[in-house]
Coordinates of C-alpha atoms in Angstrom, one line a residue:
Chain A
M20 CA 3.0 2.5 6.3
H21 CA -0.3 2.6 4.5
P22 CA -2.9 1.0 7.0
A23 CA -4.4 -1.5 4.5
P24 CA -8.1 -2.6 6.1
S25 CA -7.0 -6.0 5.4
V26 CA -4.1 -6.1 7.8
I27 CA -5.9 -4.1 10.4
I28 CA -8.7 -6.5 10.3
F29 CA -6.5 -9.5 10.5
T30 CA -4.5 -8.5 13.4
T31 CA -7.5 -7.2 15.3
L32 CA -10.0 -9.7 14.8
S33 CA -7.3 -12.7 14.8
G34 CA -5.4 -11.4 17.9
L35 CA -8.9 -11.5 19.6
G36 CA -10.0 -15.2 18.3
F37 CA -6.5 -16.5 19.2
G38 CA -6.8 -14.9 22.5
L39 CA -10.2 -16.5 23.0
L40 CA -8.8 -19.8 21.8
F41 CA -6.1 -19.7 24.6
F42 CA -8.5 -19.6 27.3
L43 CA -11.0 -22.2 25.8
G44 CA -8.0 -24.6 25.8
L45 CA -6.9 -24.0 29.2
G46 CA -10.6 -24.8 30.3
M47 CA -11.7 -21.2 30.9
P48 CA -14.8 -21.1 30.9
D49 CA -15.2 -24.9 31.6
V50 CA -18.2 -25.2 29.1
S51 CA -19.4 -28.0 27.2
G52 CA -22.4 -28.9 24.4
W53 CA -24.2 -26.1 23.1
V54 CA -22.5 -23.3 25.1
A55 CA -19.0 -24.6 24.0
F56 CA -20.4 -24.9 20.6
V57 CA -21.2 -20.8 20.8
F58 CA -17.8 -20.0 22.0
F59 CA -15.9 -22.1 19.5
V60 CA -18.1 -20.6 16.6
I61 CA -17.1 -17.0 17.9
A62 CA -13.3 -17.9 18.5
Y63 CA -13.0 -19.4 15.1
G64 CA -15.4 -17.0 13.5
L65 CA -12.8 -14.0 14.7
S66 CA -9.5 -15.9 14.2
V67 CA -10.2 -17.6 10.7
G68 CA -12.3 -14.5 9.5
G69 CA -9.1 -12.4 10.5
L70 CA -6.9 -14.7 8.2
M71 CA -9.2 -14.9 5.4
A72 CA -9.1 -11.1 5.3
S73 CA -5.0 -11.1 5.5
T74 CA -4.9 -12.8 1.9
F75 CA -7.1 -10.0 0.5
H76 CA -4.0 -7.7 0.3
L77 CA -2.2 -10.6 -1.6
G78 CA -1.1 -10.0 -5.2
H79 CA -1.6 -13.8 -5.7
P80 CA -3.9 -15.1 -3.3
E81 CA -4.2 -18.6 -5.2
R82 CA -0.6 -19.3 -4.5
A83 CA -1.3 -18.5 -0.4
L84 CA -0.1 -22.5 0.2
K85 CA 3.3 -21.8 -1.0
A86 CA 3.8 -19.7 2.0
F87 CA 4.0 -23.1 4.3
T88 CA 7.3 -24.0 2.7
Q89 CA 9.8 -21.2 4.4
W90 CA 9.3 -22.0 8.1
R91 CA 12.7 -22.3 8.6
S92 CA 13.6 -18.3 7.9
S93 CA 10.4 -16.6 7.4
W94 CA 8.1 -15.3 10.4
L95 CA 5.2 -15.1 8.0
S96 CA 5.6 -18.8 7.4
R97 CA 5.5 -19.6 10.8
E98 CA 2.5 -17.6 11.5
G99 CA 1.0 -19.8 8.9
W100 CA 1.8 -22.9 10.3
C101 CA 1.3 -22.0 14.0
A102 CA -2.2 -20.8 12.8
V103 CA -3.1 -24.1 11.1
I104 CA -1.9 -26.2 13.9
A105 CA -3.8 -24.4 16.4
L106 CA -7.0 -24.4 14.5
L107 CA -6.7 -28.0 13.9
V108 CA -5.9 -29.1 17.6
M109 CA -8.4 -26.8 18.9
G110 CA -10.9 -28.4 16.4
L111 CA -10.4 -31.9 18.1
Y112 CA -10.4 -30.4 21.3
A113 CA -13.8 -28.4 20.4
I114 CA -15.0 -31.9 18.9
G115 CA -14.6 -33.4 22.5
L116 CA -16.2 -30.6 24.5
V117 CA -19.2 -29.9 22.1
F118 CA -20.1 -33.6 20.8
F119 CA -18.6 -36.0 23.5
G120 CA -18.8 -33.7 26.7
Q121 CA -15.1 -34.6 27.2
R122 CA -12.5 -32.4 28.1
W123 CA -9.5 -33.5 26.3
G124 CA -7.0 -31.3 28.6
F125 CA -4.0 -32.4 26.6
F126 CA -5.3 -31.2 23.1
G127 CA -6.3 -28.1 24.7
L128 CA -2.9 -27.1 26.4
I129 CA -1.2 -27.8 22.9
G130 CA -3.7 -25.7 21.1
A131 CA -3.6 -22.9 23.7
G132 CA 0.2 -23.0 23.3
F133 CA 0.1 -22.7 19.5
A134 CA -2.7 -20.0 19.7
L135 CA -0.6 -17.7 21.7
A136 CA 2.4 -18.5 19.1
T137 CA 0.1 -17.7 16.3
V138 CA 0.1 -14.0 17.8
F139 CA 3.6 -14.0 18.7
T140 CA 4.9 -15.3 15.3
T141 CA 2.5 -12.4 13.8
S142 CA 4.0 -9.7 15.8
M143 CA 7.5 -10.9 14.8
I144 CA 6.3 -10.3 11.2
Y145 CA 6.5 -6.6 12.3
T146 CA 9.1 -6.5 14.8
Q147 CA 11.8 -8.0 12.6
L148 CA 11.5 -5.0 10.3
K149 CA 14.7 -2.8 11.0
T150 CA 13.6 -0.7 8.2
I151 CA 10.5 0.4 10.4
P152 CA 12.0 1.7 13.8
R153 CA 8.8 2.1 15.3
W154 CA 8.1 -1.9 14.9
N155 CA 11.5 -3.0 15.2
M156 CA 10.9 -3.2 19.3
K157 CA 10.8 -5.9 21.7
L158 CA 7.6 -4.2 23.1
T159 CA 6.0 -5.4 19.9
P160 CA 5.5 -8.9 20.4
A161 CA 4.4 -7.5 24.0
M162 CA 1.7 -5.3 22.7
F163 CA 0.1 -8.0 20.4
L164 CA 0.3 -10.8 23.1
S165 CA -1.0 -8.5 26.1
F166 CA -3.7 -7.2 23.8
S167 CA -4.7 -10.8 22.6
L168 CA -4.8 -12.1 26.2
A169 CA -7.0 -9.1 27.6
G170 CA -9.6 -9.1 24.8
G171 CA -9.4 -13.2 25.1
S172 CA -10.0 -13.1 28.5
L173 CA -12.9 -10.5 28.0
L174 CA -14.5 -12.5 25.4
A175 CA -14.1 -15.7 27.7
G176 CA -16.0 -13.8 30.5
Q177 CA -13.2 -14.5 32.6
T178 CA -13.7 -11.0 34.8
S179 CA -11.4 -11.6 37.5
L180 CA -8.5 -11.8 35.1
A181 CA -9.7 -9.6 32.3
V182 CA -9.5 -6.3 34.5
P183 CA -5.9 -6.9 35.4
L184 CA -4.9 -8.4 31.8
L185 CA -6.7 -4.9 30.3
L186 CA -4.9 -2.7 32.8
A187 CA -1.9 -4.7 31.7
A188 CA -2.3 -4.0 28.3
A189 CA -3.0 -0.3 28.8
F190 CA 0.2 0.0 30.3
V191 CA 2.0 -1.8 27.5
Q192 CA 0.1 0.5 24.8
A193 CA 1.1 3.6 26.5
F194 CA 4.8 2.4 27.1
Y195 CA 4.8 1.3 23.1
W196 CA 3.7 4.8 22.2
W197 CA 6.1 6.6 24.3
L198 CA 9.0 4.8 23.1
G199 CA 7.7 4.3 19.7
D200 CA 7.7 8.1 19.3
K201 CA 11.3 8.2 19.8
A202 CA 12.4 5.2 17.7
F203 CA 13.2 6.9 14.6
A204 CA 15.4 9.5 16.0
T205 CA 17.4 7.1 18.1
S206 CA 17.6 4.3 15.0
G207 CA 20.5 6.5 14.0
T208 CA 19.2 6.2 10.4
D209 CA 18.8 9.6 8.3
L210 CA 19.3 11.1 5.0
G211 CA 23.1 11.4 5.6
T212 CA 23.4 7.6 6.2
A213 CA 20.8 6.9 3.6
T214 CA 23.1 8.5 0.9
G215 CA 26.4 8.2 2.6
L216 CA 26.9 11.8 2.1
G217 CA 26.2 13.0 5.8
A218 CA 29.7 13.8 6.7
R219 CA 29.8 16.1 3.9
G220 CA 27.1 18.6 5.1
A221 CA 23.6 18.7 5.4
V222 CA 21.6 16.8 3.0
R223 CA 18.4 17.7 1.6
A224 CA 16.2 16.0 -1.1
F225 CA 16.2 18.4 -3.7
E226 CA 14.4 16.8 -6.5
P227 CA 12.6 13.3 -6.5
P228 CA 13.0 11.0 -9.2
H229 CA 9.5 11.3 -10.7
T230 CA 7.0 14.0 -10.5
G231 CA 4.0 11.5 -9.7
T232 CA 3.7 9.0 -6.9
N233 CA 4.8 5.5 -7.3
Y234 CA 4.3 2.0 -5.2
L235 CA 6.9 2.8 -2.5
L236 CA 5.4 5.9 -1.6
R237 CA 2.0 4.8 -1.6
E238 CA 2.8 1.8 0.7
F239 CA 5.5 3.1 3.1
V240 CA 4.8 6.9 3.1
F241 CA 1.5 7.4 4.4
V242 CA 1.2 10.7 6.4
V243 CA -2.6 11.5 6.2
G244 CA -3.6 10.1 9.6
R245 CA -0.5 11.5 11.7
K246 CA -2.4 15.0 12.0
H247 CA -5.3 13.2 14.3
A248 CA -2.8 10.7 15.8
E249 CA -3.1 12.4 19.3
K250 CA -7.0 12.6 19.3
L251 CA -7.0 8.9 18.0
R252 CA -4.8 7.9 20.8
I253 CA -7.2 8.9 23.5
I254 CA -10.0 7.5 21.7
A255 CA -8.2 4.1 21.3
F256 CA -7.0 4.2 24.9
V257 CA -10.4 4.7 26.3
L258 CA -12.1 2.4 24.2
A259 CA -10.0 -0.6 24.3
F260 CA -9.0 -0.2 28.1
M261 CA -10.7 2.3 30.1
V262 CA -14.5 1.6 29.2
P263 CA -14.2 -2.2 29.2
V264 CA -12.4 -1.9 32.7
L265 CA -15.1 0.4 34.1
L266 CA -17.9 -1.9 32.8
L267 CA -16.5 -4.9 34.3
V268 CA -15.9 -3.4 37.6
L269 CA -19.8 -2.6 37.5
P270 CA -22.0 -5.3 38.9
F271 CA -22.0 -7.8 36.1
S272 CA -24.7 -7.7 33.3
H273 CA -24.6 -9.6 29.8
F274 CA -25.3 -6.3 28.4
F275 CA -22.4 -4.6 30.0
A276 CA -20.2 -7.6 28.9
A277 CA -21.3 -7.4 25.5
L278 CA -20.6 -3.6 25.3
A279 CA -17.2 -4.0 26.9
V280 CA -16.1 -6.4 24.1
L281 CA -17.4 -4.3 21.6
S282 CA -15.8 -1.0 22.9
H283 CA -12.6 -2.9 23.4
L284 CA -12.7 -4.5 19.6
A285 CA -13.3 -0.8 18.4
G286 CA -10.3 0.4 20.5
V287 CA -8.1 -2.2 19.3
A288 CA -9.1 -1.3 15.7
V289 CA -8.0 2.2 16.1
S290 CA -5.0 1.4 17.9
R291 CA -4.1 -1.1 15.1
W292 CA -4.8 1.6 12.5
L293 CA -2.3 4.0 14.2
F294 CA 0.3 0.9 14.8
F295 CA 0.3 1.3 10.8
A296 CA -0.3 4.9 10.1
Q297 CA 2.3 6.1 12.4
A298 CA 4.9 3.9 11.4
E299 CA 7.5 5.5 9.5
H300 CA 9.8 3.4 6.9
V301 CA 13.2 4.6 6.3
V302 CA 12.8 4.7 2.7
G303 CA 10.7 7.8 3.0
L304 CA 14.1 9.5 3.8
Y305 CA 15.1 8.9 0.1
Y306 CA 12.3 11.0 -0.8
G307 CA 12.9 13.6 1.9
K308 CA 9.7 12.3 3.5
R309 CA 8.8 10.2 6.5
Chain B
M24 CA 14.9 -21.7 -0.4
T25 CA 14.4 -18.3 1.3
Q26 CA 17.7 -18.8 3.5
L27 CA 20.7 -17.1 2.4
P28 CA 23.6 -18.7 1.3
S29 CA 26.7 -18.6 3.8
S30 CA 28.6 -17.3 1.1
T31 CA 28.7 -16.7 -2.7
D32 CA 31.3 -17.7 -5.8
R33 CA 31.1 -14.5 -6.7
K34 CA 29.6 -10.9 -6.0
M35 CA 28.5 -9.3 -9.1
G36 CA 27.3 -5.9 -8.4
L37 CA 27.5 -2.1 -9.6
V38 CA 29.7 0.8 -8.6
I39 CA 27.9 4.2 -9.1
D40 CA 30.1 7.4 -9.2
L41 CA 28.4 10.0 -7.7
D42 CA 31.2 12.2 -8.9
T43 CA 30.2 11.4 -12.6
C44 CA 26.5 11.0 -12.8
V45 CA 24.9 14.0 -14.4
G46 CA 21.2 13.0 -13.6
C47 CA 20.4 12.5 -17.0
H48 CA 18.0 9.1 -16.0
A49 CA 19.0 7.4 -19.4
C50 CA 19.8 4.4 -17.2
V51 CA 16.2 4.6 -15.9
I52 CA 14.8 4.3 -19.3
S53 CA 17.2 1.9 -20.7
C54 CA 16.4 -0.3 -17.4
K55 CA 12.5 -0.1 -18.0
G56 CA 13.1 -0.6 -21.6
W57 CA 15.0 -3.8 -21.2
N58 CA 13.1 -5.3 -18.3
T59 CA 9.8 -4.7 -19.4
E60 CA 10.2 -6.9 -22.6
N61 CA 12.7 -9.7 -21.5
Y62 CA 13.0 -11.3 -18.2
G63 CA 9.9 -11.8 -16.0
A64 CA 6.5 -9.9 -16.1
P65 CA 6.2 -6.6 -18.0
L66 CA 7.1 -3.5 -15.8
S67 CA 3.3 -2.1 -16.1
D68 CA 2.5 1.6 -16.0
Q69 CA -1.0 2.7 -14.5
D70 CA -2.8 5.8 -16.1
A71 CA 0.4 6.5 -18.4
Y72 CA -1.1 9.5 -19.9
G73 CA -3.6 10.3 -17.9
A74 CA -3.8 12.6 -14.9
D75 CA -2.1 10.4 -12.3
P76 CA 0.4 8.3 -13.7
S77 CA 2.7 5.8 -11.8
G78 CA 4.4 2.7 -12.8
T79 CA 7.1 0.3 -11.7
F80 CA 10.6 0.9 -12.2
L81 CA 13.9 -0.9 -11.1
N82 CA 16.1 2.0 -11.1
R83 CA 15.3 5.6 -10.0
V84 CA 17.7 8.8 -9.7
H85 CA 17.2 10.9 -6.9
S86 CA 19.0 14.4 -6.6
Y87 CA 20.3 15.7 -3.4
E88 CA 21.9 19.1 -2.3
V89 CA 24.3 18.9 0.4
R90 CA 25.5 21.9 2.2
P91 CA 29.0 21.8 3.9
A92 CA 29.7 24.1 6.8
E93 CA 31.7 26.3 4.7
G94 CA 31.9 26.3 0.8
P95 CA 29.3 26.0 -1.8
A96 CA 26.5 23.5 -1.8
Q97 CA 26.7 20.6 -4.1
L98 CA 24.0 18.9 -6.2
I99 CA 24.4 15.3 -6.1
H100 CA 22.6 13.0 -8.5
F101 CA 21.8 9.5 -7.1
P102 CA 20.5 6.5 -9.0
K103 CA 19.2 3.8 -6.7
S104 CA 18.6 0.2 -7.6
C105 CA 18.7 -3.2 -5.8
L106 CA 22.4 -3.3 -4.0
H107 CA 22.2 -7.1 -4.1
C108 CA 23.0 -7.4 -0.4
E109 CA 25.0 -10.0 1.2
D110 CA 22.7 -10.2 4.2
A111 CA 19.4 -9.4 2.0
P112 CA 16.7 -9.1 4.6
C113 CA 14.2 -9.5 1.8
V114 CA 15.3 -13.0 0.8
T115 CA 14.7 -14.4 4.6
V116 CA 11.5 -12.7 5.1
C117 CA 9.7 -14.3 2.1
P118 CA 7.4 -17.1 2.9
T119 CA 7.2 -18.9 -0.3
G120 CA 11.1 -19.2 -1.3
A121 CA 10.2 -17.0 -4.3
S122 CA 13.0 -14.3 -3.3
Y123 CA 16.2 -15.8 -3.3
K124 CA 19.8 -15.1 -3.5
R125 CA 22.1 -17.2 -6.2
V126 CA 25.2 -18.8 -4.8
E127 CA 27.1 -18.6 -8.1
D128 CA 26.8 -14.9 -8.6
G129 CA 25.3 -13.1 -5.3
I130 CA 22.2 -12.1 -7.5
V131 CA 19.1 -11.4 -5.9
L132 CA 16.1 -12.6 -7.8
V133 CA 12.3 -13.2 -7.4
N134 CA 10.8 -16.4 -8.9
E135 CA 7.6 -15.0 -10.2
S136 CA 5.7 -18.0 -10.5
D137 CA 6.1 -18.4 -6.6
C138 CA 5.7 -15.0 -5.6
I139 CA 2.4 -14.5 -3.7
G140 CA 2.5 -10.5 -3.8
C141 CA 2.4 -10.1 0.0
G142 CA 5.0 -7.4 -0.1
L143 CA 7.1 -8.2 3.0
C144 CA 10.2 -8.1 1.1
A145 CA 9.5 -4.4 -0.1
W146 CA 8.9 -3.6 3.5
S147 CA 11.9 -5.1 4.7
C148 CA 14.2 -3.5 2.0
P149 CA 15.5 0.0 3.4
Y150 CA 16.3 1.1 -0.1
G151 CA 13.2 1.0 -1.7
A152 CA 14.5 -1.4 -4.4
R153 CA 11.2 -3.6 -4.7
E154 CA 8.3 -2.8 -6.3
L155 CA 5.2 -4.7 -6.5
D156 CA 3.9 -4.3 -9.9
Q157 CA 0.1 -3.3 -9.9
A158 CA -0.8 -5.3 -13.1
E159 CA 1.0 -8.7 -12.4
G160 CA 0.7 -8.7 -8.6
V161 CA 4.5 -9.8 -8.2
M162 CA 7.6 -8.3 -6.9
K163 CA 9.8 -6.8 -9.3
K164 CA 13.4 -5.6 -8.7
C165 CA 16.8 -5.5 -10.5
T166 CA 17.8 -8.7 -11.9
L167 CA 21.5 -7.1 -12.6
C168 CA 20.1 -7.8 -16.2
V169 CA 20.7 -11.5 -15.5
D170 CA 19.7 -12.4 -18.9
R171 CA 22.0 -10.0 -20.7
I172 CA 25.3 -10.7 -18.7
Y173 CA 25.7 -13.9 -20.0
N174 CA 23.9 -13.9 -22.9
E175 CA 26.0 -15.1 -25.7
N176 CA 23.5 -14.1 -28.3
L177 CA 24.5 -10.7 -27.8
P178 CA 28.1 -9.1 -28.7
E179 CA 30.4 -9.2 -25.8
V180 CA 30.3 -5.5 -25.3
D181 CA 26.6 -5.7 -24.3
R182 CA 26.9 -8.4 -21.9
V183 CA 26.6 -5.8 -18.8
P184 CA 23.6 -4.5 -17.3
S185 CA 21.2 -2.0 -19.4
C186 CA 21.8 1.0 -17.4
V187 CA 25.8 0.5 -17.4
R188 CA 25.7 0.1 -21.0
T189 CA 23.7 3.1 -21.4
C190 CA 25.1 5.5 -19.3
P191 CA 26.6 8.4 -21.4
A192 CA 28.7 9.6 -18.7
G193 CA 30.6 6.3 -17.7
A194 CA 29.2 6.9 -14.1
R195 CA 28.2 3.1 -13.7
H196 CA 30.7 0.2 -13.6
F197 CA 29.6 -3.6 -13.5
G198 CA 31.9 -6.4 -12.0
D199 CA 32.8 -9.0 -9.3
L200 CA 33.2 -7.2 -6.2
G201 CA 34.1 -10.3 -4.2
D202 CA 37.5 -10.4 -6.5
P203 CA 40.0 -7.8 -5.0
E204 CA 41.8 -7.7 -8.4
S205 CA 38.7 -6.6 -10.3
D206 CA 38.5 -3.3 -11.7
V207 CA 35.5 -2.4 -9.7
S208 CA 37.2 -3.5 -6.4
K209 CA 40.2 -1.5 -7.5
L210 CA 37.9 1.7 -8.2
V211 CA 36.1 1.2 -4.7
A212 CA 39.4 0.9 -3.2
E213 CA 40.9 3.8 -4.8
R214 CA 37.8 6.0 -4.2
E215 CA 36.8 4.9 -1.0
G216 CA 33.6 3.6 -2.0
M217 CA 30.7 3.2 0.5
D218 CA 27.6 1.5 1.7
L219 CA 24.2 2.9 1.8
M220 CA 22.5 2.7 5.4
P221 CA 25.6 0.4 6.9
E222 CA 23.7 0.5 10.2
M223 CA 21.2 -1.7 8.8
G224 CA 23.6 -4.5 8.5
T225 CA 22.6 -5.3 5.1
K226 CA 26.3 -5.6 3.6
P227 CA 25.2 -4.0 0.3
V228 CA 27.4 -5.2 -2.7
N229 CA 26.9 -2.3 -4.6
K230 CA 29.2 0.7 -3.6
Y231 CA 28.7 4.2 -4.3
L232 CA 31.7 6.6 -5.2
P233 CA 31.5 9.7 -3.4
P234 CA 31.8 12.9 -5.1
R235 CA 35.2 14.3 -5.2
P236 CA 35.5 17.9 -3.1
K237 CA 34.8 21.0 -5.3
D238 CA 37.6 23.3 -6.1
Q239 CA 38.0 26.0 -3.8
I240 CA 37.8 29.7 -5.3
E241 CA 40.8 31.3 -3.8
D242 CA 41.3 34.4 -5.9
Q243 CA 39.1 36.5 -8.5
I244 CA 39.2 34.3 -11.4
D245 CA 37.4 36.4 -13.8
I246 CA 39.9 39.1 -15.2
L247 CA 37.2 41.3 -16.1
A248 CA 35.5 41.4 -13.0
P249 CA 37.3 44.6 -11.9
L250 CA 36.1 46.2 -15.2
L251 CA 32.5 45.3 -14.6
A252 CA 32.3 46.9 -11.0
P253 CA 29.2 49.3 -10.9
V254 CA 30.3 52.7 -11.9
A255 CA 27.6 54.7 -10.7
E256 CA 27.3 54.2 -6.7
E257 CA 25.0 57.4 -6.3
P258 CA 21.9 58.1 -8.3
K259 CA 22.0 61.4 -9.9
G260 CA 19.4 63.6 -11.4
F261 CA 15.9 62.6 -11.3
L262 CA 16.6 59.1 -9.6
G263 CA 18.9 60.8 -7.0
W264 CA 16.2 63.6 -6.3
L265 CA 13.4 60.5 -6.0
D266 CA 16.0 58.6 -3.6
K267 CA 16.6 61.5 -1.5
T268 CA 12.9 62.3 -1.2
L269 CA 11.8 58.5 -0.2
E270 CA 14.6 58.4 2.0
K271 CA 13.0 61.6 3.9
L272 CA 9.5 60.3 4.0

C-alpha cells in the first residue's frame, strides 16, 4: 500500500492524542488549572491535528461531513462519530478542570471510553479489509490500542504504567510482524484463485493491460520501501519502545521524559510507515506483482 | 445507504468467455469512450501525450500464461471490470452512502455528488475494479452502462453495455444471472462458469467461462514433415574439416 503521509501522520498523532485523552479522562495525572490546560492543549493538538491531516488525502474534503451518515455499516463513519463525541465530552471535562478546578469524573470516564473507541474504530478500518491479509488480523486492533495506551501513558507522565505498557506494545509489535509476514501466504489467495485458472496449471502474468502505470498500481503496489524493511523495523522498535523504557528506568528528569516522548513518536511513525509500505493488496496479483 | 440489500430483484451482470476473448482491447476502448461522455464525471487522463501517461479505465484486459503439468502452455486474455458482487465490500465500507447496490437490478453504483474520494472502497475491492479519478477526485467504476441498458432512445440492439456491444469475438454476454432460465445463466451452467477469488466471500455476479481444453497433438499432423527432415546430418568439405578441427581443440 502507498504510505500516504496524511494517513501516517493521522494514525500516529491521533493515536497518541487519544491515548493521552484516555489517561486524562481517568484523572491520571490528577491536574487542574494551568497544568491541566497545557495537558489538554497537547492532547487536542495531537488528536485534532491528526484528524485534520487525514482529510488531506480526500478527493473532496469539503464533503467530509457526509461521512457521519453511514455509522451502521462503515467503520470510517463510526470513527468519525467516536472522535467527535470523545472530543466534545472531553472538552466539557477539560472546562471543569481548567476553569472551575472541578473534576467531573462522569464526563472523564465517558470521554476516556470514546477516546479508546476512536482508536479501535480507526484500527477496524484497516482490519476489516480482507484484500490486505497483513491487516486482516485480530492483532491489528491490539496493536493500535497498545500503541495508543503506551504513548498516552508516556505523555501523561504515568511512569509506573508506561514501562509495562511500552513493553506490552513492543511484544504486540513483534508478534504482529511475525504473523504479518506469513499472512499473505496463509490467506490462500494467489494468481490461481484470482484468475480462476489455478487448477489448470501454473499461472503467470504474461502481459499487463497497459504499458504505463495506473491508480491501482500507485495506490496498492508499493514496493520501494520493502528493501530496507528489516533495518526500519529495528529502528522503529528501538525508538518506539527500547529507548523510552531505558529513559524511564533512569532517575526521573523532565529532559529524559521529553526525549522518551519524542523517541516514541518517531518510532511509532516509522512503524506506521512500515504498516502501510509492507501491506500487500491482493489486486497486485493481477499485475504479477505484490 | 451503504447497507447492502438482502436480495435484489434481478442480478444483472456480465459473462466473460475466456475461451473466445482474443485480447483486442476493443471493450476497453469502447468502455472509455462511452463512459467518458455519458454517466457521471469523465474518465480523465493525466499526461496523455507525455512521457508518463496514465488514466482512469473501468475495464482493463490482462493476459496470462498458463503452463499445465503436461501439454503446451496457453495464453489467456482476461478482461476485468466490476463484478457487481452480491456481498460487495466496497458498498459497506463507504462512510457517506455514495456507494450503493441497487435493489431492482443489483448494479453497484457511485453517487458522485456524495463521494468524498477517500478511496476506501477501492482498498476493499479485491479485483481492482474501482479507480479514483485524478481530475475529478471521485471514485469511478463500471456502471454496467446503466445509461444504455434502459435507454429507450437507443435501438434495442444497443441496449447492452458498451463492451458487450463492441466485442468482435462475442466473448462478452449480458443478462440476468439471477434468473436460471436466462441465456447467460444457461451459458454459465453449461460451461461451468466460475467466480474470481471465491475465498474473498464477495459472491461476484459476473462469471468467467474457463477456456476449453486445447486439442492434443497425437500424431504427426504435417504430411510434408517427413520430407522436410534435414538431409545432411554430417557436415562435409570445408565445414566438415572445421568441425573436426574445432572438436580437437
